[in-house]
Each structure stands twice: as C-alpha cells, then as structure tokens.
PDB file of C-alpha atoms in Angstrom:
ATOM      1  CA  MET A   1       4.233 -16.037  20.157  1.00 56.00           C
ATOM      2  CA  LYS A   2       4.193 -12.794  18.185  1.00 68.00           C
ATOM      3  CA  ASN A   3       6.571 -12.358  15.291  1.00 83.00           C
ATOM      4  CA  ARG A   4       9.553 -10.051  15.772  1.00 92.00           C
ATOM      5  CA  ILE A   5       9.305  -7.107  13.400  1.00 96.00           C
ATOM      6  CA  ILE A   6      11.823  -4.326  12.877  1.00 97.00           C
ATOM      7  CA  THR A   7      10.313  -1.134  11.508  1.00 97.00           C
ATOM      8  CA  ILE A   8      12.631   1.454  10.013  1.00 97.00           C
ATOM      9  CA  SER A   9      11.419   5.043   9.828  1.00 96.00           C
ATOM     10  CA  ARG A  10      13.917   7.385   8.276  1.00 95.00           C
ATOM     11  CA  GLN A  11      14.732  10.837   7.073  1.00 95.00           C
ATOM     12  CA  PHE A  12      15.159  11.074   3.332  1.00 93.00           C
ATOM     13  CA  GLY A  13      18.807  10.598   2.462  1.00 95.00           C
ATOM     14  CA  SER A  14      19.794   9.175   5.852  1.00 97.00           C
ATOM     15  CA  GLY A  15      20.442   5.664   4.520  1.00 97.00           C
ATOM     16  CA  GLY A  16      17.526   4.085   6.377  1.00 97.00           C
ATOM     17  CA  ARG A  17      16.420   2.011   3.399  1.00 95.00           C
ATOM     18  CA  THR A  18      19.938   0.572   3.046  1.00 97.00           C
ATOM     19  CA  VAL A  19      20.125  -0.082   6.784  1.00 98.00           C
ATOM     20  CA  GLY A  20      16.804  -1.954   6.631  1.00 98.00           C
ATOM     21  CA  ARG A  21      17.881  -4.164   3.728  1.00 97.00           C
ATOM     22  CA  GLU A  22      21.242  -4.962   5.327  1.00 98.00           C
ATOM     23  CA  VAL A  23      19.698  -5.753   8.733  1.00 98.00           C
ATOM     24  CA  ALA A  24      17.251  -8.159   7.079  1.00 98.00           C
ATOM     25  CA  GLN A  25      20.050  -9.805   5.121  1.00 98.00           C
ATOM     26  CA  LYS A  26      22.200 -10.165   8.245  1.00 98.00           C
ATOM     27  CA  LEU A  27      19.301 -11.713  10.198  1.00 97.00           C
ATOM     28  CA  GLY A  28      18.089 -13.896   7.320  1.00 96.00           C
ATOM     29  CA  ILE A  29      14.570 -12.431   7.324  1.00 96.00           C
ATOM     30  CA  PRO A  30      12.614 -10.664   4.563  1.00 96.00           C
ATOM     31  CA  CYS A  31      12.729  -6.908   4.071  1.00 96.00           C
ATOM     32  CA  TYR A  32       9.666  -5.108   2.749  1.00 95.00           C
ATOM     33  CA  ASP A  33      10.134  -1.735   1.111  1.00 90.00           C
ATOM     34  CA  HIS A  34       9.656  -1.548  -2.644  1.00 84.00           C
ATOM     35  CA  GLU A  35       7.978  -4.965  -2.371  1.00 86.00           C
ATOM     36  CA  LEU A  36       5.059  -3.256  -0.602  1.00 86.00           C
ATOM     37  CA  ILE A  37       4.693  -0.866  -3.534  1.00 87.00           C
ATOM     38  CA  GLU A  38       4.569  -3.804  -5.955  1.00 88.00           C
ATOM     39  CA  ARG A  39       1.957  -5.594  -3.830  1.00 85.00           C
ATOM     40  CA  LEU A  40      -0.094  -2.407  -3.518  1.00 84.00           C
ATOM     41  CA  ALA A  41       0.005  -1.984  -7.280  1.00 87.00           C
ATOM     42  CA  GLU A  42      -1.225  -5.540  -7.818  1.00 87.00           C
ATOM     43  CA  GLU A  43      -4.047  -5.224  -5.281  1.00 82.00           C
ATOM     44  CA  SER A  44      -5.174  -1.674  -5.945  1.00 80.00           C
ATOM     45  CA  GLY A  45      -4.787  -1.427  -9.704  1.00 85.00           C
ATOM     46  CA  PHE A  46      -2.805   1.810  -9.334  1.00 83.00           C
ATOM     47  CA  ALA A  47       0.478   2.048 -11.246  1.00 88.00           C
ATOM     48  CA  LYS A  48       3.694   1.457  -9.272  1.00 87.00           C
ATOM     49  CA  GLU A  49       4.992   4.913 -10.190  1.00 86.00           C
ATOM     50  CA  TYR A  50       1.782   6.511  -8.941  1.00 83.00           C
ATOM     51  CA  ILE A  51       2.026   4.651  -5.635  1.00 83.00           C
ATOM     52  CA  LYS A  52       5.728   5.463  -5.273  1.00 78.00           C
ATOM     53  CA  ASN A  53       5.200   9.158  -5.983  1.00 74.00           C
ATOM     54  CA  GLU A  54       1.782   9.845  -4.487  1.00 69.00           C
ATOM     55  CA  SER A  55       1.043   7.400  -1.695  1.00 66.00           C
ATOM     56  CA  GLU A  56       2.968   9.280   0.986  1.00 66.00           C
ATOM     57  CA  TYR A  57       1.018  12.484   0.471  1.00 63.00           C
ATOM     58  CA  ARG A  58      -1.584  13.518   2.985  1.00 66.00           C
ATOM     59  CA  PRO A  59      -4.926  13.599   1.164  1.00 65.00           C
ATOM     60  CA  PHE A  60      -6.755  16.865   0.648  1.00 58.00           C
ATOM     61  CA  GLY A  61     -10.035  15.229   1.639  1.00 53.00           C
ATOM     62  CA  SER A  62     -11.119  14.994   5.228  1.00 49.00           C
ATOM     63  CA  ARG A  63     -12.055  11.981   7.305  1.00 50.00           C
ATOM     64  CA  LEU A  64     -14.820  14.176   8.651  1.00 38.00           C
ATOM     65  CA  ALA A  65     -16.259  14.208   5.136  1.00 45.00           C
ATOM     66  CA  SER A  66     -16.478  10.412   5.331  1.00 48.00           C
ATOM     67  CA  ALA A  67     -18.500  10.584   8.522  1.00 49.00           C
ATOM     68  CA  LEU A  68     -20.828  13.249   7.161  1.00 44.00           C
ATOM     69  CA  ASN A  69     -21.497  11.475   3.873  1.00 49.00           C
ATOM     70  CA  VAL A  70     -22.366   8.031   5.168  1.00 48.00           C
ATOM     71  CA  GLY A  71     -25.262   6.578   3.201  1.00 49.00           C
ATOM     72  CA  THR A  72     -25.388   9.389   0.638  1.00 50.00           C
ATOM     73  CA  GLY A  73     -23.815   7.382  -2.170  1.00 53.00           C
ATOM     74  CA  PHE A  74     -20.941   9.855  -2.244  1.00 54.00           C
ATOM     75  CA  ASP A  75     -17.527   8.249  -1.794  1.00 59.00           C
ATOM     76  CA  PRO A  76     -15.313  10.743   0.048  1.00 73.00           C
ATOM     77  CA  LEU A  77     -12.251   8.467   0.085  1.00 82.00           C
ATOM     78  CA  THR A  78      -9.248   9.792  -1.784  1.00 82.00           C
ATOM     79  CA  ASN A  79      -6.842   7.569  -3.707  1.00 82.00           C
ATOM     80  CA  GLN A  80      -4.402   8.063  -0.843  1.00 84.00           C
ATOM     81  CA  ASP A  81      -7.044   6.819   1.614  1.00 87.00           C
ATOM     82  CA  ARG A  82      -7.606   3.712  -0.494  1.00 85.00           C
ATOM     83  CA  LEU A  83      -3.862   3.080  -0.667  1.00 87.00           C
ATOM     84  CA  TRP A  84      -3.573   3.593   3.109  1.00 89.00           C
ATOM     85  CA  ILE A  85      -6.299   1.030   3.773  1.00 90.00           C
ATOM     86  CA  ALA A  86      -4.649  -1.546   1.480  1.00 89.00           C
ATOM     87  CA  GLN A  87      -1.188  -0.793   2.876  1.00 91.00           C
ATOM     88  CA  LYS A  88      -2.338  -1.085   6.481  1.00 94.00           C
ATOM     89  CA  ARG A  89      -4.002  -4.424   5.762  1.00 93.00           C
ATOM     90  CA  MET A  90      -0.833  -5.738   4.073  1.00 93.00           C
ATOM     91  CA  ILE A  91       1.421  -4.630   6.923  1.00 94.00           C
ATOM     92  CA  LEU A  92      -0.878  -6.242   9.499  1.00 94.00           C
ATOM     93  CA  GLU A  93      -0.864  -9.468   7.459  1.00 93.00           C
ATOM     94  CA  LEU A  94       2.947  -9.428   7.258  1.00 92.00           C
ATOM     95  CA  GLY A  95       3.193  -8.813  11.001  1.00 90.00           C
ATOM     96  CA  ALA A  96       0.946 -11.790  11.679  1.00 92.00           C
ATOM     97  CA  LYS A  97       2.710 -14.027   9.157  1.00 92.00           C
ATOM     98  CA  GLU A  98       6.446 -13.676   9.724  1.00 93.00           C
ATOM     99  CA  SER A  99       9.355 -11.900  11.328  1.00 95.00           C
ATOM    100  CA  CYS A 100      10.689  -9.248   8.952  1.00 96.00           C
ATOM    101  CA  VAL A 101      11.983  -5.715   8.438  1.00 97.00           C
ATOM    102  CA  ILE A 102       9.531  -3.117   7.117  1.00 97.00           C
ATOM    103  CA  VAL A 103      10.858   0.207   5.855  1.00 96.00           C
ATOM    104  CA  GLY A 104       8.594   3.239   6.193  1.00 93.00           C
ATOM    105  CA  ARG A 105       4.863   3.212   5.459  1.00 92.00           C
ATOM    106  CA  CYS A 106       3.927   4.005   9.094  1.00 94.00           C
ATOM    107  CA  ALA A 107       4.603   0.364   9.993  1.00 95.00           C
ATOM    108  CA  ASP A 108       5.800   1.349  13.472  1.00 95.00           C
ATOM    109  CA  ALA A 109       2.369   2.771  14.331  1.00 95.00           C
ATOM    110  CA  ILE A 110       0.371   0.108  12.479  1.00 95.00           C
ATOM    111  CA  LEU A 111       2.116  -2.804  14.203  1.00 94.00           C
ATOM    112  CA  GLU A 112       2.607  -1.271  17.630  1.00 87.00           C
ATOM    113  CA  ASP A 113       0.080  -3.502  19.405  1.00 84.00           C
ATOM    114  CA  GLN A 114       0.012  -6.279  16.820  1.00 81.00           C
ATOM    115  CA  ALA A 115       3.564  -7.617  16.880  1.00 78.00           C
ATOM    116  CA  ASP A 116       6.746  -7.643  18.887  1.00 90.00           C
ATOM    117  CA  CYS A 117       8.147  -4.532  17.250  1.00 94.00           C
ATOM    118  CA  LEU A 118      11.556  -2.884  17.411  1.00 96.00           C
ATOM    119  CA  ARG A 119      10.799   0.635  16.163  1.00 97.00           C
ATOM    120  CA  VAL A 120      13.873   2.364  14.730  1.00 98.00           C
ATOM    121  CA  PHE A 121      14.334   5.920  13.449  1.00 98.00           C
ATOM    122  CA  ILE A 122      17.350   6.618  11.222  1.00 98.00           C
ATOM    123  CA  HIS A 123      18.481  10.210  10.818  1.00 97.00           C
ATOM    124  CA  ALA A 124      21.502  12.250   9.761  1.00 97.00           C
ATOM    125  CA  SER A 125      22.491  15.893   9.471  1.00 97.00           C
ATOM    126  CA  PHE A 126      21.010  17.935   6.647  1.00 95.00           C
ATOM    127  CA  GLU A 127      24.442  18.272   5.016  1.00 95.00           C
ATOM    128  CA  GLN A 128      25.146  14.531   5.141  1.00 96.00           C
ATOM    129  CA  ARG A 129      21.710  13.719   3.743  1.00 96.00           C
ATOM    130  CA  ALA A 130      22.135  16.251   0.914  1.00 94.00           C
ATOM    131  CA  LYS A 131      25.465  14.692  -0.018  1.00 93.00           C
ATOM    132  CA  ARG A 132      24.029  11.166   0.108  1.00 94.00           C
ATOM    133  CA  ILE A 133      20.992  11.827  -2.096  1.00 92.00           C
ATOM    134  CA  VAL A 134      23.232  13.290  -4.800  1.00 91.00           C
ATOM    135  CA  GLU A 135      25.553  10.258  -4.540  1.00 91.00           C
ATOM    136  CA  VAL A 136      22.723   7.701  -4.489  1.00 88.00           C
ATOM    137  CA  TYR A 137      19.972   9.312  -6.590  1.00 85.00           C
ATOM    138  CA  GLY A 138      21.934  11.855  -8.632  1.00 84.00           C
ATOM    139  CA  GLU A 139      21.255  15.489  -9.399  1.00 82.00           C
ATOM    140  CA  THR A 140      17.848  16.613 -10.654  1.00 82.00           C
ATOM    141  CA  GLU A 141      16.315  19.873 -11.823  1.00 81.00           C
ATOM    142  CA  VAL A 142      15.055  20.346  -8.278  1.00 85.00           C
ATOM    143  CA  PRO A 143      17.776  21.660  -5.937  1.00 89.00           C
ATOM    144  CA  THR A 144      18.996  19.099  -3.413  1.00 90.00           C
ATOM    145  CA  GLU A 145      17.986  21.181  -0.384  1.00 91.00           C
ATOM    146  CA  ARG A 146      14.457  21.532  -1.692  1.00 92.00           C
ATOM    147  CA  ARG A 147      14.219  17.798  -2.398  1.00 91.00           C
ATOM    148  CA  LEU A 148      15.140  17.064   1.219  1.00 93.00           C
ATOM    149  CA  ARG A 149      12.738  19.591   2.691  1.00 93.00           C
ATOM    150  CA  ASP A 150       9.856  18.537   0.417  1.00 92.00           C
ATOM    151  CA  LYS A 151      10.282  14.824   1.129  1.00 90.00           C
ATOM    152  CA  ASP A 152      10.550  15.383   4.881  1.00 90.00           C
ATOM    153  CA  LYS A 153       7.429  17.609   4.831  1.00 91.00           C
ATOM    154  CA  ARG A 154       5.536  14.901   2.953  1.00 90.00           C
ATOM    155  CA  ARG A 155       6.521  12.240   5.457  1.00 90.00           C
ATOM    156  CA  ILE A 156       5.707  14.457   8.438  1.00 92.00           C
ATOM    157  CA  SER A 157       2.269  15.341   7.074  1.00 92.00           C
ATOM    158  CA  TYR A 158       1.418  11.798   5.936  1.00 91.00           C
ATOM    159  CA  TYR A 159       2.496  10.204   9.208  1.00 93.00           C
ATOM    160  CA  GLN A 160       0.591  12.747  11.310  1.00 93.00           C
ATOM    161  CA  TYR A 161      -2.559  12.448   9.187  1.00 93.00           C
ATOM    162  CA  TYR A 162      -2.809   8.662   9.301  1.00 92.00           C
ATOM    163  CA  THR A 163      -1.347   7.905  12.749  1.00 93.00           C
ATOM    164  CA  ASP A 164      -2.148  11.064  14.711  1.00 93.00           C
ATOM    165  CA  ARG A 165       1.480  11.045  15.867  1.00 94.00           C
ATOM    166  CA  THR A 166       4.479  13.255  15.241  1.00 94.00           C
ATOM    167  CA  TRP A 167       6.950  11.743  12.769  1.00 93.00           C
ATOM    168  CA  GLY A 168      10.483  11.785  14.138  1.00 91.00           C
ATOM    169  CA  ASP A 169       9.336  12.231  17.758  1.00 94.00           C
ATOM    170  CA  ILE A 170      11.694  10.046  19.772  1.00 92.00           C
ATOM    171  CA  ASN A 171       8.777   8.884  21.957  1.00 93.00           C
ATOM    172  CA  ASN A 172       7.436   6.907  18.989  1.00 93.00           C
ATOM    173  CA  TYR A 173      10.606   4.831  18.599  1.00 96.00           C
ATOM    174  CA  ASP A 174      12.683   2.423  20.648  1.00 96.00           C
ATOM    175  CA  VAL A 175      15.956   3.457  19.008  1.00 97.00           C
ATOM    176  CA  ALA A 176      17.131   6.520  17.081  1.00 97.00           C
ATOM    177  CA  LEU A 177      20.431   6.250  15.234  1.00 98.00           C
ATOM    178  CA  ASP A 178      22.429   8.959  13.489  1.00 98.00           C
ATOM    179  CA  ALA A 179      23.646   7.147  10.370  1.00 98.00           C
ATOM    180  CA  GLY A 180      25.759  10.153   9.432  1.00 96.00           C
ATOM    181  CA  ARG A 181      27.859   9.826  12.583  1.00 97.00           C
ATOM    182  CA  LEU A 182      27.699   6.071  13.100  1.00 98.00           C
ATOM    183  CA  GLY A 183      27.754   4.924   9.480  1.00 97.00           C
ATOM    184  CA  ILE A 184      25.519   2.349   7.818  1.00 97.00           C
ATOM    185  CA  ASP A 185      27.512  -0.683   9.003  1.00 98.00           C
ATOM    186  CA  LYS A 186      27.423   0.339  12.675  1.00 98.00           C
ATOM    187  CA  CYS A 187      23.667   1.040  12.496  1.00 98.00           C
ATOM    188  CA  VAL A 188      23.136  -2.435  11.020  1.00 98.00           C
ATOM    189  CA  GLU A 189      25.265  -3.988  13.743  1.00 98.00           C
ATOM    190  CA  ILE A 190      23.390  -2.184  16.538  1.00 98.00           C
ATOM    191  CA  ILE A 191      19.918  -3.042  15.204  1.00 98.00           C
ATOM    192  CA  ALA A 192      20.798  -6.682  14.514  1.00 97.00           C
ATOM    193  CA  GLY A 193      22.242  -6.888  18.043  1.00 97.00           C
ATOM    194  CA  LEU A 194      18.924  -5.700  19.484  1.00 95.00           C
ATOM    195  CA  TYR A 195      16.924  -8.293  17.549  1.00 88.00           C
TER     196      TYR A 195
END
C-alpha cells in the first residue's frame, strides 16, 4: 500500500507552512519543510542559506542546452538544476518511505503518481498576507508588497519550469483553502479530516 502524503503548496504569507506543521503534529506524522533544506545542504555541499534563498529560482540555463551539449564535456546544469535533482530524489524517497506532510518544493507534482497524495493549496488575500509577513517575519528594507509579489513570481516561475504546470491552478490540487477567511486552525482541522 502506498504511503499517504499531504503536500502543502502555498502563497507566501498565507500561513501554509504553519498549517503543514500543525497538520503533521495533529496526525502524528513527520513534516518536511526546513528539514529538506538541511538534507539538501548535507547532500549537495551548498550552504543552507544559499539553498533557502536560491533554490526556488528558475535557472537561466535551458534544458535544451543540456540536450545539445551531450558528450561535449560541457556541463550545462545550473546549481538550481542540481538542487532540483537532489530535491526530487529526496521527495521520492520520503514518499516511498513514510506517510508525512511536505511543504512546498513541488512535492505535489513530484509525488502525483508515486504516492497516495492529498494535494493542498493554501492562499489568502494580498492584504492578509502582507499583514501576516510583517507579523511573522518583521519589516525589512524591501517594501512588504514587493516582497509578496517577488516571492510569488519566484514560486510561479520555478514551479512552471520544473513541472510544466501552472502554480496555483486549482486543477493541480485536491483542496484549496483560504487561510485568511478560515483561519489556521480551521484549515488544519479540514486537512486532518481528509487524511
């Protein structure tokens, strides 16, 4: 029997990471979020901060370049490509090993045919997300609105590049929950009830 995996995709500032951790705690299963970054750092040799800040960027290189340079001795893979390969392998291993919650990292697409997956998308209004990131992460030199837009653009581009799907498209998920309207606790309750 396949393991039961809950994947949490989320808009920045929506509370999806918190929802994922609390669902895992409620169900008594592991949650993988920052733990994946630590494992990637160990395996890849890249610093945790580099992985945290750079691994969700779409690479500037092209997969076409890989196909055209086969056998030339030229390695067209970007650091992001290398991280993607390691991340995908880790997520597949986790899906084969145990039931768990995985936050982000395109896990919904990676595990789609490999595990019994409940694919969740957590979202909230722009205003609610802006308020939450200031409360949770604090103010920075970068204006809050720009932080939200930049992070969402990164996730959209990264997800599309590596999965050939549209991030946030309801057709890619089993459940979409508005954490701004429902609240974190209700989202946790709903997801745990679907497990």
